[in-house]
PDB file of C-alpha atoms in Angstrom:
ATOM      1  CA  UNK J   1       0.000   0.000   0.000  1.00  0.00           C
ATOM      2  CA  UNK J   2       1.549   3.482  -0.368  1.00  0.00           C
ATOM      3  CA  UNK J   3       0.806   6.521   1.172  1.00  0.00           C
ATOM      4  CA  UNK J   4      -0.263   9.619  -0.333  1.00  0.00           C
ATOM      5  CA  UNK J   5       1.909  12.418  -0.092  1.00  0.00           C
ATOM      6  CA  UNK J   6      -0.683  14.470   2.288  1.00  0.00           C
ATOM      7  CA  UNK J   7      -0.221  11.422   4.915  1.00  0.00           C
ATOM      8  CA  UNK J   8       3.508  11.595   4.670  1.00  0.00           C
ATOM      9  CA  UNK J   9       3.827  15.405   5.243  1.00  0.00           C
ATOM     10  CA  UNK J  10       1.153  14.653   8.534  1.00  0.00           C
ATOM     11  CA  UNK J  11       3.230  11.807  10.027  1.00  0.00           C
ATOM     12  CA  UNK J  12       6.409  14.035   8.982  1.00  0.00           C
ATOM     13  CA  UNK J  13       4.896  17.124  11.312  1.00  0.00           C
ATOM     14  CA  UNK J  14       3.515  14.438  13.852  1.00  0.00           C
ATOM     15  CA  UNK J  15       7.495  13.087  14.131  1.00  0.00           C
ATOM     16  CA  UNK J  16       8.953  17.157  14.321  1.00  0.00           C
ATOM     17  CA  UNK J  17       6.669  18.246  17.021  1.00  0.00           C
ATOM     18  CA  UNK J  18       7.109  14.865  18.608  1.00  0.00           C
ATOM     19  CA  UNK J  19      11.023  16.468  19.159  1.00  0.00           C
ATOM     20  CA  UNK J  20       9.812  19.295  20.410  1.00  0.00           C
ATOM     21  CA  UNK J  21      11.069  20.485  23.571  1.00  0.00           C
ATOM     22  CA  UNK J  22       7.707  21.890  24.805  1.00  0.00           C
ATOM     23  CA  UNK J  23       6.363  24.995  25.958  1.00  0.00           C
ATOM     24  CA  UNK J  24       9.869  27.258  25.237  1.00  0.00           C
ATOM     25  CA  UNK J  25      10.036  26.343  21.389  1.00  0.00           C
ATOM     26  CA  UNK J  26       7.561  27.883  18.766  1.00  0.00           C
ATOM     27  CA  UNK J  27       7.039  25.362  15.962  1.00  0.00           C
ATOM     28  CA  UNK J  28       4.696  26.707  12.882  1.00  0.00           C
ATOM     29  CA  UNK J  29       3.940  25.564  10.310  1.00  0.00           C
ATOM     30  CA  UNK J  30       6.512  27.297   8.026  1.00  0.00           C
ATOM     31  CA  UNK J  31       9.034  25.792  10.421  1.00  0.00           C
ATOM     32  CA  UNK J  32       8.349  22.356   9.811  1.00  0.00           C
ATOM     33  CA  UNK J  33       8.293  22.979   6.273  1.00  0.00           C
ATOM     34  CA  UNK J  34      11.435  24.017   6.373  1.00  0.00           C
ATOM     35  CA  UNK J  35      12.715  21.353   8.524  1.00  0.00           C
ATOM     36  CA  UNK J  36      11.188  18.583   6.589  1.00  0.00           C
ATOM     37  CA  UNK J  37      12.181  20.061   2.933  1.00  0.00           C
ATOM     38  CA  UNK J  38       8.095  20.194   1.971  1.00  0.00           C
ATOM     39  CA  UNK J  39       5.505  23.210   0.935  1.00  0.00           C
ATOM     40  CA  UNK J  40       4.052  25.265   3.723  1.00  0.00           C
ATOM     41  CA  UNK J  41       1.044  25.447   2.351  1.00  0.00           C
ATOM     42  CA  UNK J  42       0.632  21.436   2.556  1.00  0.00           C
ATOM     43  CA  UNK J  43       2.095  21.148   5.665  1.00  0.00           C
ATOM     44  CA  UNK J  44      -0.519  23.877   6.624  1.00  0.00           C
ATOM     45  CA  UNK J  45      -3.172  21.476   4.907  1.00  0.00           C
ATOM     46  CA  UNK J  46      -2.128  18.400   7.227  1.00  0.00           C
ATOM     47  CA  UNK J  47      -1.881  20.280  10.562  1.00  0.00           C
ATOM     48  CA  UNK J  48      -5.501  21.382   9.457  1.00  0.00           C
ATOM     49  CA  UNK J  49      -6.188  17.854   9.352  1.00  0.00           C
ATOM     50  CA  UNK J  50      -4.242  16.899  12.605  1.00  0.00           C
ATOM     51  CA  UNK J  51      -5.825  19.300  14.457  1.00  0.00           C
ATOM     52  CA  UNK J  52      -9.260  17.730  13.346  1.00  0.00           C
ATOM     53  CA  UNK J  53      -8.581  14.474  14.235  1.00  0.00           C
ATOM     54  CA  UNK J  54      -7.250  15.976  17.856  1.00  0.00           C
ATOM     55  CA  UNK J  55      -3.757  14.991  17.377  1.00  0.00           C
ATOM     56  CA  UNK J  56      -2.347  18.866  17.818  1.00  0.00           C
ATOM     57  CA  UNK J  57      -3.142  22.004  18.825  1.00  0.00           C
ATOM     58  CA  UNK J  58      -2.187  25.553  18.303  1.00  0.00           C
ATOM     59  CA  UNK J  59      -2.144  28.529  20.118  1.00  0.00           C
ATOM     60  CA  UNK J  60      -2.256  32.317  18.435  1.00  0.00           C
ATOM     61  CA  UNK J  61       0.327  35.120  19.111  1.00  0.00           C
ATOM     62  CA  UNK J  62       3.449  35.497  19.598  1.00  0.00           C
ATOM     63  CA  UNK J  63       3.907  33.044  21.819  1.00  0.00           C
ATOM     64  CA  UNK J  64       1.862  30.387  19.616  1.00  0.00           C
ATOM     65  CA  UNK J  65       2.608  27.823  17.421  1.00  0.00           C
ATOM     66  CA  UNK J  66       1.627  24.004  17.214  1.00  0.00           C
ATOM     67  CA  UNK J  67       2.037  21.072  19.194  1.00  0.00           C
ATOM     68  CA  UNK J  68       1.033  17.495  20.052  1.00  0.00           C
ATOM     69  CA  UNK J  69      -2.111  17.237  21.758  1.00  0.00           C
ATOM     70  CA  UNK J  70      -2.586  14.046  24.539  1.00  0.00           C
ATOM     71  CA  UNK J  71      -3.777  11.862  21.619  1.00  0.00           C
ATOM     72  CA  UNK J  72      -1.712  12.925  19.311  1.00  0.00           C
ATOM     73  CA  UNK J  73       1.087  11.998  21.527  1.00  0.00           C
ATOM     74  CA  UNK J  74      -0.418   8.146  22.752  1.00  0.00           C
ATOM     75  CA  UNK J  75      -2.049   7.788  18.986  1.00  0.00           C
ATOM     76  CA  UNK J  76      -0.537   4.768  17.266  1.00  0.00           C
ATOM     77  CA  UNK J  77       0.944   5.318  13.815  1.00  0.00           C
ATOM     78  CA  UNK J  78      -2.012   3.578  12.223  1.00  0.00           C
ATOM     79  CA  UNK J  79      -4.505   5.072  13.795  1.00  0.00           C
ATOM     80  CA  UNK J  80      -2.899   8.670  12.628  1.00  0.00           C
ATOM     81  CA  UNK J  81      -2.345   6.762   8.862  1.00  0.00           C
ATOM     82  CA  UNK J  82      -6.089   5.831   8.846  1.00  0.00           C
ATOM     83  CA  UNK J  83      -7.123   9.556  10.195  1.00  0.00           C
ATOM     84  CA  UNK J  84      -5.198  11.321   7.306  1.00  0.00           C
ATOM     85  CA  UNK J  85      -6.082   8.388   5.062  1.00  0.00           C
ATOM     86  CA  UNK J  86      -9.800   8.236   5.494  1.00  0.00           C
ATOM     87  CA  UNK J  87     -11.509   5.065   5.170  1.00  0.00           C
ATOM     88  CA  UNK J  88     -11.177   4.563   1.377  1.00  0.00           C
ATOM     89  CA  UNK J  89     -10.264   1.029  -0.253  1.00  0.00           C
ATOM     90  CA  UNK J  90      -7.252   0.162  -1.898  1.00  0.00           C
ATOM     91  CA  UNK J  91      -9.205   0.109  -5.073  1.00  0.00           C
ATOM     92  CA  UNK J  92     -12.361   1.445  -6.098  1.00  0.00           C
ATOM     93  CA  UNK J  93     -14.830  -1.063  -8.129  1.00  0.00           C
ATOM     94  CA  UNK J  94     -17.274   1.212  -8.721  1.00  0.00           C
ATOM     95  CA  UNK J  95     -16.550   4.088 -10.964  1.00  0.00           C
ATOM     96  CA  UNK J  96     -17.568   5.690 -14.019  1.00  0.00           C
ATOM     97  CA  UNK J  97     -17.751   2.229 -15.772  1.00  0.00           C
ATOM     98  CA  UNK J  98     -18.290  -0.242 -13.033  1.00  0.00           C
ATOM     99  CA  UNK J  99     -16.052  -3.185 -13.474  1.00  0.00           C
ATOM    100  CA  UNK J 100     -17.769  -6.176 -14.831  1.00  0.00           C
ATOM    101  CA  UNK J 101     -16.557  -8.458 -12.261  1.00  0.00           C
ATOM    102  CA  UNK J 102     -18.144  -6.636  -9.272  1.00  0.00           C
ATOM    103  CA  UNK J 103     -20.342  -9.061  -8.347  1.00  0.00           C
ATOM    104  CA  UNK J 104     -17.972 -12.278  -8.602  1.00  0.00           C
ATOM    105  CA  UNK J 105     -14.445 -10.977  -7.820  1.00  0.00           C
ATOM    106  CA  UNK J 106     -12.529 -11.639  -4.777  1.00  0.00           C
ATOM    107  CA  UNK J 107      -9.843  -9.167  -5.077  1.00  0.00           C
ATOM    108  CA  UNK J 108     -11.619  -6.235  -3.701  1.00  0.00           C
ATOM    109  CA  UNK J 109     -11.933  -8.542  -0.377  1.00  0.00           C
ATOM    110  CA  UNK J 110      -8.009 -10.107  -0.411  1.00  0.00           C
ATOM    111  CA  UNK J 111      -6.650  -6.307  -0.479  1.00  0.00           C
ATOM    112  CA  UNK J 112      -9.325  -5.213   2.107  1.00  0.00           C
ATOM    113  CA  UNK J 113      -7.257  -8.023   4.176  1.00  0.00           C
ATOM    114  CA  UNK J 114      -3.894  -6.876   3.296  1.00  0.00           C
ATOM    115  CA  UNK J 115      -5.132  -3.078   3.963  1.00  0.00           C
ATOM    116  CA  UNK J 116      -5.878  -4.349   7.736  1.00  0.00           C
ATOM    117  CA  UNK J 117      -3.001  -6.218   8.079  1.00  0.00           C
ATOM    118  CA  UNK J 118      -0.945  -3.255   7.296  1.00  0.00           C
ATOM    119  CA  UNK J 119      -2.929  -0.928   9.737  1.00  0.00           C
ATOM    120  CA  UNK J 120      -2.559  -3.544  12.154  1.00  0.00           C
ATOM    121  CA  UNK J 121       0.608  -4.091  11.871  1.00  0.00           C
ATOM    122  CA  UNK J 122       1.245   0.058  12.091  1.00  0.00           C
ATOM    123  CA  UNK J 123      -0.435  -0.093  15.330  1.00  0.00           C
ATOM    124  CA  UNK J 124       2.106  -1.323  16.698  1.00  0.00           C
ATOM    125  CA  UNK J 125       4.107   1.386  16.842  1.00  0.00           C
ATOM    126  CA  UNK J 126       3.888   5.078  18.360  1.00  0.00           C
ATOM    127  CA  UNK J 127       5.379   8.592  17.581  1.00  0.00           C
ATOM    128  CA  UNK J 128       7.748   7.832  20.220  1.00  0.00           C
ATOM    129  CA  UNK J 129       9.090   4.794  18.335  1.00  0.00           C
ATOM    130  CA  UNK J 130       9.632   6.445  15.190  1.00  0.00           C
ATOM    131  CA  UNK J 131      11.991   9.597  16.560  1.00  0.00           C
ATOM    132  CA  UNK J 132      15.199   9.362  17.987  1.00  0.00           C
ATOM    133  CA  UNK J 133      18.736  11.505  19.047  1.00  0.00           C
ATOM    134  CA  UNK J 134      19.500  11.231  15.906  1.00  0.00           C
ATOM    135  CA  UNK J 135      15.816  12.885  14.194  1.00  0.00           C
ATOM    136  CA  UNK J 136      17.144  15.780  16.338  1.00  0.00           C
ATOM    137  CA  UNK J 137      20.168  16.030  14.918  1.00  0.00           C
ATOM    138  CA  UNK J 138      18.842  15.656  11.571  1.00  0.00           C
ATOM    139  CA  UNK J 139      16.345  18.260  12.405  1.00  0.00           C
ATOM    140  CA  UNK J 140      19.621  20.463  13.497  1.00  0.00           C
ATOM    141  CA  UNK J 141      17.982  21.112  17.086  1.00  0.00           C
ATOM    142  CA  UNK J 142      19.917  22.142  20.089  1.00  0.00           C
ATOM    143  CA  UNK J 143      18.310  19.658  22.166  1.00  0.00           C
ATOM    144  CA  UNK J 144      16.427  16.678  22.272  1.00  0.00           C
ATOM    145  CA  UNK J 145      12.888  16.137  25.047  1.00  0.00           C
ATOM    146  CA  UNK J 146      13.239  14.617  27.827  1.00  0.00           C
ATOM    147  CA  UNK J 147      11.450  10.930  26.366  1.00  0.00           C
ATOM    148  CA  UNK J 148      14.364  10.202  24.161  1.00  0.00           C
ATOM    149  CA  UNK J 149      16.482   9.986  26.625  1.00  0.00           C
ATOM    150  CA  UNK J 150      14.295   6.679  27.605  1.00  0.00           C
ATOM    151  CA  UNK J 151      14.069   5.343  23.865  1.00  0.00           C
ATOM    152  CA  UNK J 152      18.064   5.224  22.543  1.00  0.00           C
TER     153      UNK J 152
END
């Protein structure tokens, strides 16, 4: 299964303000653009989206910016895949021109399987397992949060 670009640039922002080192750093959007080499104005888009779905927050002023929200922080990484993802199929029978096979095939239920296999299998893991010393370094912070010190 791949992952549309939208979902990439969310788990991307998810993973930056997961390195966050709270309150004392403003992260915006344009920020983690620049970080993750991707367009504000989609980054903007999936933060939109985040914030939704009650994985971040922002605040207004000068002050403000975004950050992880108590979800957003426990969330699994499937269950923030399948937020930005929506519910859709891996393939769409009916279209324009409904396939023929519609009402015999098996294929549409086989990659339904596969599609929860691979959710499943992304539940497994958390923000917290997909950041590390070195996605601050990468990220050219000064200094990493306190939880990586527990995951190296």
């Amino acid at each position: 299964m791949q992952l549309s670009r939208f979902t990439d640039l969310g788990l991307r922002a998810m993973m930056r303000l997961a390195v966050s080192r709270g309150a004392e750093e403003r992260v915006t959007a344009k920020r983690i653009a620049r970080q993750v080499d991707a367009s504000e104005h989609y980054v903007a888009k999936a933060v939109t989206k985040l914030s939704d779905l009650g994985l971040v927050a922002s605040q207004r002023g000068r002050a403000g910016g975004i950050f992880l929200t108590e979800a957003g922080r426990t969330a699994t990484v499937g269950q923030i895949v399948r937020g930005l993802e929506g519910d859709s199929e891996v393939v769409e029978c009916l279209g324009e021109r409904p396939c023929p096979l519609v009402g015999a095939c098996r294929l549409r239920r086989v990659l339904a399987d596969a599609q929860q296999a691979f959710y499943e299998e992304l539940d497994k893991y958390t923000l917290s397992d997909l950041v590390d010393q070195r996605t601050v370094e990468l990220l050219h912070l000064t200094a990493a949060p306190a939880f990586l010190s527990h995951n190296e």
